[in-house]
Short mmCIF file of C-alpha atoms in Angstrom, two decimals:
data_model
loop_
_atom_site.label_atom_id
_atom_site.label_comp_id
_atom_site.label_asym_id
_atom_site.label_seq_id
_atom_site.Cartn_x
_atom_site.Cartn_y
_atom_site.Cartn_z
CA MET X 1 38.88 24.61 23.38
CA GLY X 2 35.24 25.02 24.38
CA CYS X 3 32.88 22.24 25.38
CA GLU X 4 31.45 20.75 22.21
CA LYS X 5 27.70 20.90 21.59
CA PRO X 6 25.66 19.14 18.89
CA ARG X 7 26.20 21.97 16.38
CA PRO X 8 27.48 20.40 13.21
CA LEU X 9 29.88 21.61 10.56
CA ILE X 10 28.68 21.68 6.97
CA SER X 11 28.65 18.21 5.49
CA ARG X 12 26.46 15.98 3.43
CA ASN X 13 24.15 13.01 3.77
CA TRP X 14 23.20 11.05 0.70
CA GLU X 15 20.73 8.20 0.96
CA GLN X 16 21.21 6.30 -2.25
CA GLN X 17 18.08 4.89 -3.87
CA LEU X 18 18.83 1.32 -4.85
CA PRO X 19 16.84 -0.24 -7.72
CA GLY X 20 14.99 -2.50 -5.34
CA ASN X 21 13.56 0.50 -3.49
CA ARG X 22 12.07 2.28 -6.46
CA PRO X 23 8.30 2.59 -6.66
CA VAL X 24 6.56 0.73 -9.48
CA GLU X 25 4.14 2.74 -11.59
CA LYS X 26 2.36 -0.34 -12.91
CA GLU X 27 0.23 -0.40 -9.75
CA CYS X 28 -1.52 2.92 -10.47
CA ASP X 29 -4.01 1.53 -12.97
CA PHE X 30 -4.65 -1.48 -10.70
CA PHE X 31 -5.80 0.85 -7.92
CA VAL X 32 -8.02 2.81 -10.29
CA ILE X 33 -9.68 -0.35 -11.62
CA SER X 34 -10.17 -1.63 -8.06
CA GLY X 35 -11.73 1.68 -7.03
CA TYR X 36 -14.12 1.61 -9.98
CA LEU X 37 -15.18 -2.02 -9.47
CA MET X 38 -15.77 -1.53 -5.75
CA ALA X 39 -17.74 1.63 -6.39
CA ARG X 40 -19.89 -0.09 -9.02
CA TYR X 41 -20.58 -3.06 -6.75
CA LEU X 42 -21.48 -0.87 -3.78
CA ASN X 43 -23.56 1.39 -5.99
CA HIS X 44 -25.73 -1.55 -7.08
CA SER X 45 -25.88 -3.41 -3.78
CA LYS X 46 -26.15 -0.37 -1.46
CA ILE X 47 -25.21 -0.42 2.23
CA TYR X 48 -28.17 -0.20 4.58
CA LYS X 49 -27.03 -2.24 7.57
CA LEU X 50 -23.90 -3.63 9.21
CA ALA X 51 -24.32 -7.02 7.54
CA ASP X 52 -23.90 -5.35 4.13
CA ILE X 53 -20.44 -4.09 5.14
CA PHE X 54 -19.42 -7.57 6.33
CA GLN X 55 -20.69 -9.01 3.05
CA PHE X 56 -18.43 -6.59 1.18
CA TYR X 57 -15.46 -7.62 3.32
CA TYR X 58 -16.19 -11.31 2.75
CA ARG X 59 -16.24 -10.88 -1.02
CA ARG X 60 -12.98 -8.92 -0.94
CA PHE X 61 -11.24 -11.42 1.38
CA ARG X 62 -12.50 -14.35 -0.67
CA ARG X 63 -11.12 -12.76 -3.82
CA ILE X 64 -7.79 -11.63 -2.37
CA LEU X 65 -6.49 -13.61 0.57
CA PRO X 66 -6.04 -17.17 -0.78
CA LEU X 67 -3.88 -16.06 -3.69
CA TYR X 68 -2.19 -13.37 -1.58
CA TYR X 69 -1.04 -15.71 1.18
CA LEU X 70 -0.03 -18.42 -1.25
CA PHE X 71 2.22 -16.00 -3.12
CA ILE X 72 3.75 -14.59 0.06
CA ALA X 73 4.67 -18.14 1.11
CA ILE X 74 6.21 -18.89 -2.29
CA SER X 75 8.17 -15.61 -2.20
CA LEU X 76 9.56 -16.39 1.26
CA MET X 77 10.70 -19.81 0.16
CA PHE X 78 12.75 -18.92 -2.95
CA LEU X 79 -3.28 -5.24 1.26
CA GLN X 80 -5.24 -4.38 2.37
CA PHE X 81 -6.56 -1.20 0.84
CA TYR X 82 -10.18 -2.10 1.23
CA LEU X 83 -11.00 -1.46 4.91
CA LEU X 84 -11.95 2.21 4.46
CA VAL X 85 -13.68 1.95 1.10
CA PRO X 86 -17.20 0.82 2.15
CA PHE X 87 -17.32 3.49 4.88
CA ILE X 88 -16.33 6.19 2.40
CA PHE X 89 -18.98 4.98 -0.02
CA PHE X 90 -21.51 4.84 2.82
CA GLY X 91 -20.79 8.53 3.46
CA LEU X 92 -21.18 9.35 -0.24
CA GLN X 93 -24.72 7.96 -0.17
CA PHE X 94 -25.77 10.90 2.00
CA LEU X 95 -25.09 13.14 -1.01
CA LYS X 96 -28.41 12.99 -2.82
CA THR X 97 -27.36 13.87 -6.37
CA THR X 98 -24.83 12.44 -8.79
CA VAL X 99 -23.31 15.90 -9.24
CA LEU X 100 -22.54 16.18 -5.52
CA ARG X 101 -21.06 12.68 -5.39
CA LEU X 102 -18.96 13.40 -8.47
CA THR X 103 -17.74 16.66 -6.95
CA ALA X 104 -16.84 14.93 -3.69
CA VAL X 105 -14.77 12.16 -5.28
CA ILE X 106 -13.02 14.64 -7.58
CA LEU X 107 -12.01 16.68 -4.52
CA ILE X 108 -10.82 13.54 -2.71
CA THR X 109 -8.77 12.60 -5.78
CA LEU X 110 -7.17 16.02 -6.25
CA ILE X 111 -6.47 16.67 -2.55
CA GLY X 112 -5.11 13.16 -2.07
CA MET X 113 -2.93 13.44 -5.18
CA THR X 114 -1.53 16.77 -3.98
CA ALA X 115 -0.59 15.29 -0.59
CA PHE X 116 0.87 12.22 -2.29
CA LEU X 117 3.11 14.28 -4.58
CA LEU X 118 4.28 16.74 -1.91
CA ILE X 119 5.35 14.12 0.64
CA ASN X 120 8.55 12.07 0.49
CA PRO X 121 8.03 9.73 -2.52
CA GLN X 122 9.16 6.51 -0.86
CA PHE X 123 7.02 7.12 2.24
CA ALA X 124 4.00 8.15 0.16
CA PHE X 125 4.27 5.06 -2.03
CA ASN X 126 4.24 2.68 0.96
CA PHE X 127 1.80 4.57 3.24
CA MET X 128 -1.61 3.17 2.31
CA PRO X 129 -3.85 6.15 3.21
CA LEU X 130 -1.89 8.30 0.75
CA ARG X 131 -2.86 5.91 -2.06
CA LEU X 132 -6.58 6.46 -1.48
CA TRP X 133 -6.70 9.12 -4.20
CA GLN X 134 -6.08 6.44 -6.82
CA PHE X 135 -9.13 4.51 -5.61
CA ALA X 136 -11.04 7.78 -5.66
CA ALA X 137 -10.07 8.17 -9.32
CA GLY X 138 -11.92 4.91 -9.95
CA PHE X 139 -14.91 6.30 -8.03
CA THR X 140 -14.73 9.37 -10.25
CA ALA X 141 -14.95 7.21 -13.37
CA LEU X 142 -18.19 5.64 -12.08
CA PHE X 143 -19.94 8.85 -11.04
CA TRP X 144 -18.77 10.65 -14.16
CA ARG X 145 -20.40 7.91 -16.24
CA GLU X 146 -23.63 8.28 -14.24
CA PHE X 147 -23.50 12.04 -14.73
CA LYS X 148 -22.96 11.60 -18.46
CA ASN X 149 -25.84 9.12 -18.71
CA LEU X 150 -28.15 11.62 -17.03
CA LYS X 151 -27.11 14.28 -19.52
CA ASN X 152 -27.69 11.89 -22.41
CA LEU X 153 -31.20 11.19 -21.17
CA LYS X 154 -31.94 14.90 -21.07
CA LYS X 155 -30.51 15.33 -24.57
CA ALA X 156 -32.66 12.49 -25.83
CA LYS X 157 -35.75 14.36 -24.64
CA ASN X 158 -34.62 17.53 -26.38
CA LEU X 159 -33.28 16.22 -29.67
CA GLU X 160 -35.21 18.78 -31.63
CA THR X 161 -33.38 21.66 -29.92
CA SER X 162 -29.88 20.16 -30.03
CA LYS X 163 -27.27 21.63 -32.36
CA PRO X 164 -25.40 19.40 -34.83
CA LYS X 165 -21.80 18.60 -33.85
CA ILE X 166 -19.24 20.08 -36.24
CA PHE X 167 -16.34 17.88 -35.05
CA GLU X 168 -16.38 14.73 -32.96
CA ILE X 169 -13.53 12.40 -31.95
CA SER X 170 -14.53 8.74 -32.00
CA SER X 171 -14.53 6.68 -28.82
CA ASP X 172 -12.09 4.23 -30.39
CA ASP X 173 -9.53 6.98 -30.97
CA VAL X 174 -9.73 8.30 -27.41
CA ALA X 175 -9.59 4.80 -25.94
CA THR X 176 -6.57 3.94 -28.08
CA CYS X 177 -4.72 7.02 -26.79
CA THR X 178 -5.44 6.31 -23.13
CA VAL X 179 -4.54 2.62 -23.39
CA THR X 180 -1.30 3.65 -25.09
CA ILE X 181 -0.53 5.92 -22.13
CA LEU X 182 -1.00 2.97 -19.76
CA PHE X 183 1.70 1.06 -21.63
CA LEU X 184 4.23 3.76 -20.72
CA CYS X 185 4.78 1.53 -17.68
CA LEU X 186 6.61 -0.90 -19.95
CA VAL X 187 9.10 1.68 -21.25
CA PRO X 188 12.59 0.71 -19.99
CA ALA X 189 13.71 4.36 -19.62
CA LYS X 190 13.02 6.13 -16.35
CA ILE X 191 10.14 8.61 -16.35
CA ASP X 192 9.76 11.01 -13.43
CA GLU X 193 7.13 9.51 -11.10
CA MET X 194 5.84 13.00 -10.26
CA TRP X 195 4.38 13.05 -13.77
CA LEU X 196 3.96 9.36 -14.48
CA ARG X 197 1.80 8.41 -11.47
CA PRO X 198 -0.97 10.98 -12.07
CA LEU X 199 -0.78 10.37 -15.83
CA ILE X 200 -1.23 6.59 -15.47
CA THR X 201 -3.91 6.98 -12.80
CA PHE X 202 -6.06 9.39 -14.77
CA ALA X 203 -5.52 7.48 -18.02
CA ALA X 204 -6.82 4.33 -16.35
CA ALA X 205 -9.82 6.21 -14.93
CA PHE X 206 -10.59 7.78 -18.30
CA THR X 207 -10.33 4.40 -20.04
CA ILE X 208 -12.93 3.03 -17.63
CA PHE X 209 -15.13 6.08 -18.18
CA MET X 210 -14.93 5.47 -21.94
CA GLU X 211 -16.45 2.00 -21.53
CA SER X 212 -19.10 1.83 -24.21
CA GLU X 213 -20.82 -0.64 -26.49
CA ASN X 214 -19.72 1.53 -29.40
CA CYS X 215 -16.01 1.37 -28.48
CA GLN X 216 -14.58 -1.73 -30.09
CA LEU X 217 -11.21 -1.46 -28.35
CA LEU X 218 -12.73 -1.68 -24.89
CA LYS X 219 -14.76 -4.73 -25.95
CA SER X 220 -11.51 -6.55 -26.71
CA GLU X 221 -11.38 -10.04 -25.22
CA SER X 222 -7.65 -9.55 -24.67
CA LEU X 223 -8.26 -6.56 -22.40
CA ARG X 224 -11.01 -8.45 -20.58
CA TYR X 225 -8.64 -11.33 -19.96
CA LEU X 226 -5.97 -8.90 -18.78
CA GLY X 227 -8.49 -7.62 -16.25
CA ASP X 228 -9.16 -11.19 -15.07
CA ILE X 229 -5.48 -11.87 -14.36
CA SER X 230 -4.72 -8.35 -13.10
CA TYR X 231 -4.60 -9.33 -9.42
CA SER X 232 -2.16 -12.13 -10.15
CA VAL X 233 -0.03 -9.73 -12.21
CA TYR X 234 -0.13 -7.23 -9.34
CA LEU X 235 1.23 -9.80 -6.86
CA VAL X 236 3.72 -11.48 -9.17
CA HIS X 237 5.43 -8.53 -10.86
CA TRP X 238 7.30 -7.02 -7.93
CA PRO X 239 9.23 -10.12 -6.72
CA ILE X 240 10.24 -10.82 -10.32
CA ILE X 241 11.45 -7.24 -10.77
CA ALA X 242 13.38 -7.39 -7.49
CA LEU X 243 15.06 -10.65 -8.48
CA PHE X 244 15.71 -10.30 -12.20
CA MET X 245 15.43 -6.68 -13.30
CA SER X 246 18.55 -4.95 -14.56
CA THR X 247 19.21 -1.94 -16.78
CA THR X 248 19.07 -3.85 -20.07
CA VAL X 249 16.07 -3.93 -22.39
CA THR X 250 16.39 -7.72 -22.53
CA SER X 251 15.86 -8.00 -18.76
CA HIS X 252 12.76 -5.79 -18.98
CA ILE X 253 11.27 -8.00 -21.69
CA TYR X 254 12.19 -11.12 -19.73
CA CYS X 255 10.51 -9.79 -16.56
CA VAL X 256 7.33 -8.82 -18.43
CA VAL X 257 7.05 -12.23 -20.13
CA LEU X 258 7.81 -14.15 -16.93
CA THR X 259 5.27 -12.07 -14.99
CA PHE X 260 2.48 -12.88 -17.43
CA VAL X 261 3.39 -16.59 -17.69
CA ILE X 262 3.34 -17.08 -13.90
CA SER X 263 0.20 -14.93 -13.53
CA ILE X 264 -1.69 -16.96 -16.14
CA ILE X 265 -0.72 -20.24 -14.48
CA LEU X 266 -1.74 -18.97 -11.02
CA HIS X 267 -5.02 -17.58 -12.34
CA HIS X 268 -6.18 -20.78 -14.04
CA PHE X 269 -4.84 -23.44 -11.70
CA TYR X 270 -5.31 -21.71 -8.36
CA GLU X 271 -7.30 -18.46 -8.35
CA LYS X 272 -10.21 -19.68 -10.47
CA GLN X 273 -10.36 -22.88 -8.45
CA TYR X 274 -10.58 -21.37 -4.97
CA LEU X 275 -13.18 -18.85 -6.15
CA LYS X 276 -15.53 -21.80 -6.62
CA LEU X 277 -15.29 -22.78 -2.93
CA ASP X 278 -17.97 -22.00 -0.35
CA PHE X 279 -17.54 -19.85 2.78
CA LYS X 280 -16.29 -22.64 5.07
CA SER X 281 -13.79 -23.96 2.56
CA VAL X 282 -12.39 -20.48 1.77
CA SER X 283 -12.09 -19.67 5.49
CA LEU X 284 -10.24 -22.93 6.14
CA LEU X 285 -7.92 -22.32 3.19
CA ILE X 286 -7.07 -18.79 4.38
CA PHE X 287 -6.45 -20.05 7.93
CA LEU X 288 -4.10 -22.79 6.73
CA LEU X 289 -2.21 -20.33 4.51
CA ILE X 290 -1.78 -17.90 7.43
CA VAL X 291 -0.44 -20.72 9.63
CA PHE X 292 1.85 -21.78 6.80
CA ASN X 293 3.18 -18.23 6.37
CA VAL X 294 3.81 -17.80 10.09
CA SER X 295 5.70 -21.10 10.15
CA ILE X 296 7.79 -20.19 7.13
CA GLN X 297 8.67 -16.75 8.52
CA TYR X 298 9.62 -18.22 11.89
CA SER X 299 11.70 -20.92 10.23
CA THR X 300 13.62 -18.55 7.95
CA ARG X 301 14.54 -16.38 10.93
CA ASN X 302 15.55 -19.12 13.38
CA HIS X 303 16.56 -22.33 11.64
CA GLN X 304 20.01 -23.02 10.26
CA PHE X 305 18.48 -24.79 7.25
CA TRP X 306 17.90 -21.47 5.46
CA LYS X 307 21.32 -20.02 6.21
CA PRO X 308 24.17 -20.54 3.72
CA LYS X 309 26.97 -22.89 4.72
CA PHE X 310 30.59 -21.76 4.34
CA LEU X 311 33.96 -23.23 5.02
CA PRO X 312 35.39 -22.03 8.37
CA LYS X 313 37.88 -19.70 6.66
CA VAL X 314 35.15 -18.12 4.53
CA GLN X 315 32.72 -17.97 7.47
CA LYS X 316 35.30 -15.96 9.44
CA ILE X 317 35.43 -13.37 6.61
CA VAL X 318 31.62 -13.26 6.43
CA ASP X 319 31.34 -12.67 10.19
CA GLU X 320 33.94 -9.89 10.08
CA ASN X 321 32.07 -8.15 7.26
CA GLN X 322 28.73 -8.48 9.02
CA ALA X 323 30.25 -6.74 12.01
CA LEU X 324 30.84 -3.72 9.76
CA LEU X 325 27.15 -3.29 8.85
CA PRO X 326 26.51 -0.59 11.48
CA PHE X 327 28.04 2.81 10.74
CA ILE X 328 31.61 3.16 11.91
CA THR X 329 30.47 5.61 14.58
CA SER X 330 28.60 2.76 16.26
CA TYR X 331 31.90 1.28 17.40
CA GLU X 332 34.52 3.97 16.83
CA LYS X 333 33.73 6.41 19.65
CA THR X 334 35.04 9.92 20.11
CA ASN X 335 37.79 10.61 22.61
CA GLU X 336 35.94 13.55 24.15
CA SER X 337 33.53 13.02 27.02
CA CYS X 338 31.77 16.36 26.53
CA VAL X 339 30.22 15.51 23.17
CA GLU X 340 26.46 15.50 22.70
CA THR X 341 24.81 14.04 19.59
CA ALA X 342 21.12 14.69 19.05
CA PHE X 343 21.00 13.56 15.43
CA GLN X 344 21.14 10.28 13.55
CA GLU X 345 24.62 9.14 12.55
CA PHE X 346 24.96 9.28 8.77
CA TYR X 347 27.55 8.58 6.10
CA THR X 348 29.63 11.74 6.50
CA LEU X 349 29.72 11.41 10.26
CA ASN X 350 32.19 8.61 9.59
CA LEU X 351 34.74 11.31 8.76
CA ASN X 352 33.86 13.57 11.69
CA GLU X 353 36.33 12.29 14.27
CA HIS X 354 39.10 11.92 11.68
CA ILE X 355 38.81 15.53 10.55
CA ARG X 356 38.80 16.84 14.12
CA THR X 357 41.89 14.78 14.92
CA GLN X 358 43.84 16.80 12.34
CA PHE X 359 43.31 19.84 14.59
CA ASN X 360 44.33 17.87 17.70
CA HIS X 361 40.87 18.85 18.98
CA ASN X 362 42.18 22.38 19.41
CA TYR X 363 39.27 24.62 18.43
CA SER X 364 36.70 26.78 20.16
CA GLU X 365 33.65 25.39 18.36
CA TRP X 366 32.86 22.55 16.01
CA ARG X 367 29.60 22.55 14.09
CA TYR X 368 28.41 19.60 12.06
CA LEU X 369 25.44 19.71 9.68
CA CYS X 370 24.06 16.69 7.85
CA ILE X 371 21.15 17.35 5.48
CA ARG X 372 19.42 14.94 3.16
CA ASP X 373 19.87 15.40 -0.60
CA SER X 374 22.56 18.05 -0.08
CA ASN X 375 25.73 18.00 -2.12
CA GLY X 376 27.07 21.01 -0.24
CA PHE X 377 28.00 23.15 -3.22
CA PHE X 378 25.33 22.48 -5.87
CA TRP X 379 21.78 21.23 -6.19
CA GLU X 380 20.37 18.79 -8.71
CA PRO X 381 16.76 18.47 -9.93
CA SER X 382 16.70 14.68 -9.51
CA ALA X 383 17.22 14.96 -5.73
CA TYR X 384 13.93 15.79 -4.02
CA HIS X 385 15.16 18.18 -1.31
CA SER X 386 18.42 19.18 -2.94
CA LYS X 387 17.72 22.85 -3.64
CA ALA X 388 16.17 23.52 -0.23
CA SER X 389 19.03 21.68 1.49
CA LEU X 390 21.62 23.84 -0.25
CA VAL X 391 19.78 27.00 0.84
CA THR X 392 19.81 25.75 4.44
CA MET X 393 23.53 25.02 4.32
CA ARG X 394 24.37 28.41 2.86
CA LYS X 395 22.36 30.10 5.63
CA GLN X 396 24.30 28.14 8.26
CA VAL X 397 27.62 29.26 6.82
CA GLU X 398 26.41 32.83 6.52
CA THR X 399 25.20 32.83 10.13
CA HIS X 400 28.20 31.20 11.85
CA LYS X 401 31.03 32.31 9.53
CA PRO X 402 33.46 29.46 10.27
CA ASP X 403 37.21 29.94 10.00
CA VAL X 404 37.57 26.55 8.34
CA LEU X 405 34.85 24.86 6.30
CA PHE X 406 34.76 21.24 5.19
CA ILE X 407 32.19 20.01 2.67
CA ALA X 408 32.20 16.22 2.50
CA SER X 409 30.36 14.95 -0.55
CA ARG X 410 30.32 11.84 -2.68
CA TYR X 411 29.68 11.30 -6.36
CA SER X 412 26.05 11.66 -7.35
CA ARG X 413 24.27 9.86 -10.16
CA GLY X 414 22.37 13.08 -10.71
CA ILE X 415 25.43 14.62 -12.38
CA ASN X 416 26.25 11.56 -14.48
CA GLN X 417 25.94 13.52 -17.73
CA PRO X 418 28.66 14.74 -20.12
CA ILE X 419 29.67 18.41 -19.91
CA LEU X 420 29.31 19.66 -23.48
CA ASP X 421 30.03 23.31 -22.75
CA GLU X 422 31.65 24.14 -19.41
CA GLU X 423 30.71 27.81 -19.62
CA LYS X 424 27.01 27.06 -20.22
CA ASP X 425 26.54 23.89 -18.18
CA GLU X 426 23.97 24.59 -15.43
CA ILE X 427 25.42 22.30 -12.78
CA VAL X 428 28.97 23.60 -13.32
CA GLU X 429 27.59 27.13 -13.00
CA ARG X 430 25.86 26.23 -9.72
CA MET X 431 29.07 24.69 -8.40
CA ASN X 432 31.13 27.77 -9.24
CA ASP X 433 28.56 30.18 -7.78
CA ASN X 434 28.34 28.31 -4.48
CA ILE X 435 32.08 27.80 -4.16
CA ALA X 436 32.49 31.55 -4.69
CA PHE X 437 29.87 32.15 -1.99
CA TYR X 438 31.73 29.97 0.53
CA GLU X 439 35.10 31.48 -0.34
CA ASN X 440 33.69 34.95 0.30
CA LYS X 441 32.06 34.03 3.61
CA ILE X 442 35.14 32.37 5.12
CA LYS X 443 37.55 34.85 3.47
CA CYS X 444 39.38 32.15 1.57
CA ASN X 445 41.38 32.84 -1.57
CA LYS X 446 40.96 29.40 -3.04
CA CYS X 447 39.10 26.26 -2.03
CA LYS X 448 41.04 23.01 -2.01
CA VAL X 449 39.67 19.72 -3.29
CA PHE X 450 40.64 16.46 -1.58
CA ASP X 451 39.76 13.51 -3.81
CA LEU X 452 39.61 10.45 -1.55
CA GLY X 453 38.45 8.24 -4.39
CA LYS X 454 41.97 7.63 -5.65
CA GLU X 455 42.74 5.77 -2.42
CA PHE X 456 40.49 2.96 -3.64
CA VAL X 457 41.70 2.75 -7.24
CA GLU X 458 43.52 -0.35 -8.42
CA ASN X 459 44.58 -0.70 -12.05
CA ASP X 460 42.21 2.11 -13.10
CA LYS X 461 39.26 0.40 -11.37
CA TYR X 462 37.62 1.08 -8.03
CA LEU X 463 38.07 -1.70 -5.51
CA SER X 464 35.24 -2.16 -2.99
CA PHE X 465 37.13 -4.44 -0.59
CA ASP X 466 40.60 -5.03 0.83
CA ARG X 467 42.29 -7.87 -1.05
CA LYS X 468 44.43 -8.96 1.92
CA THR X 469 41.71 -9.13 4.59
CA MET X 470 38.68 -9.55 2.24
CA ILE X 471 36.92 -6.87 4.31
CA SER X 472 34.42 -4.65 2.50
CA PHE X 473 34.98 -0.91 2.18
CA MET X 474 31.20 -0.27 2.13
CA ASP X 475 28.20 -1.43 4.09
CA ASN X 476 24.79 -2.35 2.65
CA GLY X 477 23.83 1.31 2.44
CA VAL X 478 26.95 2.17 0.40
CA HIS X 479 28.46 3.98 3.39
CA LEU X 480 32.16 3.75 4.24
CA THR X 481 33.09 1.10 6.79
CA GLY X 482 35.85 1.34 9.39
CA PRO X 483 38.61 -0.13 7.18
CA ALA X 484 37.68 2.29 4.38
CA VAL X 485 37.79 5.34 6.66
CA SER X 486 41.09 4.20 8.14
CA LYS X 487 42.50 3.81 4.64
#
């Protein structure tokens, strides 16, 4: 048996996306509106000296921070996107014509959107610089309007040479279509964010561009009021979704109604009130809210008051389960002293030592490969890196030609669809093709399937904990714990 190096055998890592981690598309139009309003304000006020930049910051902080810190405190008990914007707009002022400014913000929007869509979705959603393209879409709406106004002025001077329009779509019709697109955010069914985010962003920008005295829809008092409470809606909606959202249509309706009720109350009884305060009063309010938030966060982390109380017998079970939160490899070490691990320990690494034990550690080499979004023997469109991961795994097998190959995989929601025709089903075809590939490379007549799921079945239902010890079979990341692996 040779000295083992960190060269992994084919396996699989699956990082399950829980509902609470999913990005929310409702924020796209909020960013676009913010970008447009900031651009319009800066376009009128101009930035000539440092004091103008500080004035912009003061107006933003006055508008945002009191409500923001109040809602954070409330959320703990039961942004700032704006730092770069005035500097970007200051740079745009060096472009002398509207056409150049419009071209610049269109490029920023398209380049930023491309980077946003190509990078890991969860990272891109939470990394603020990658959201700048949505602000730039609001900038685009402003400069596009200016460009259109310039063209209209030229047309007005040359009315005698203009040709009559054969067909024209009314502003009301176009505005109705774009507003309808924005309400796709309320559809309970999942829509791929790769398409939905740009669609919502550009629909919001186009709706702003369509602003016109002749467009009755955009003069609606209801839409104006929605704009007034938009910041409250932006802050309120996510905690409500995290707490109450489920897969039912009823829960979606409930969350929407509750979001608007709380947002309206906050807007009238808090937001509108603090906006009337002067500089000293707003500064004092923000300072007190920051102190309050720091105190609340410290208290929730250190004081027993916030921690649930259990009977001693129950507390013992809770403590034993909390000890299982790290991966099993954190406390179940290998017997070999020559092992090197240069990679993060994932779900399938839980089975690593147990599989090797079946060989009594009698082998010349052991290679272990753990790749995100890889099922090992098929790829699925819903997993971001799935196809590329499968290609990588096949190359590893082709290169090293193992005598024995284990592919450890768990059930994927991406294949949670009925098989209507086994001979024509795409995923079944991918599975068969890749299994045939592996069988050929390791010169195996027939692959064997070991279904470990049946070990956890009780009365035709999966059991997620041991009834005798009350110990969980899974940690918070839906990875197997020590008792589950031992079972």
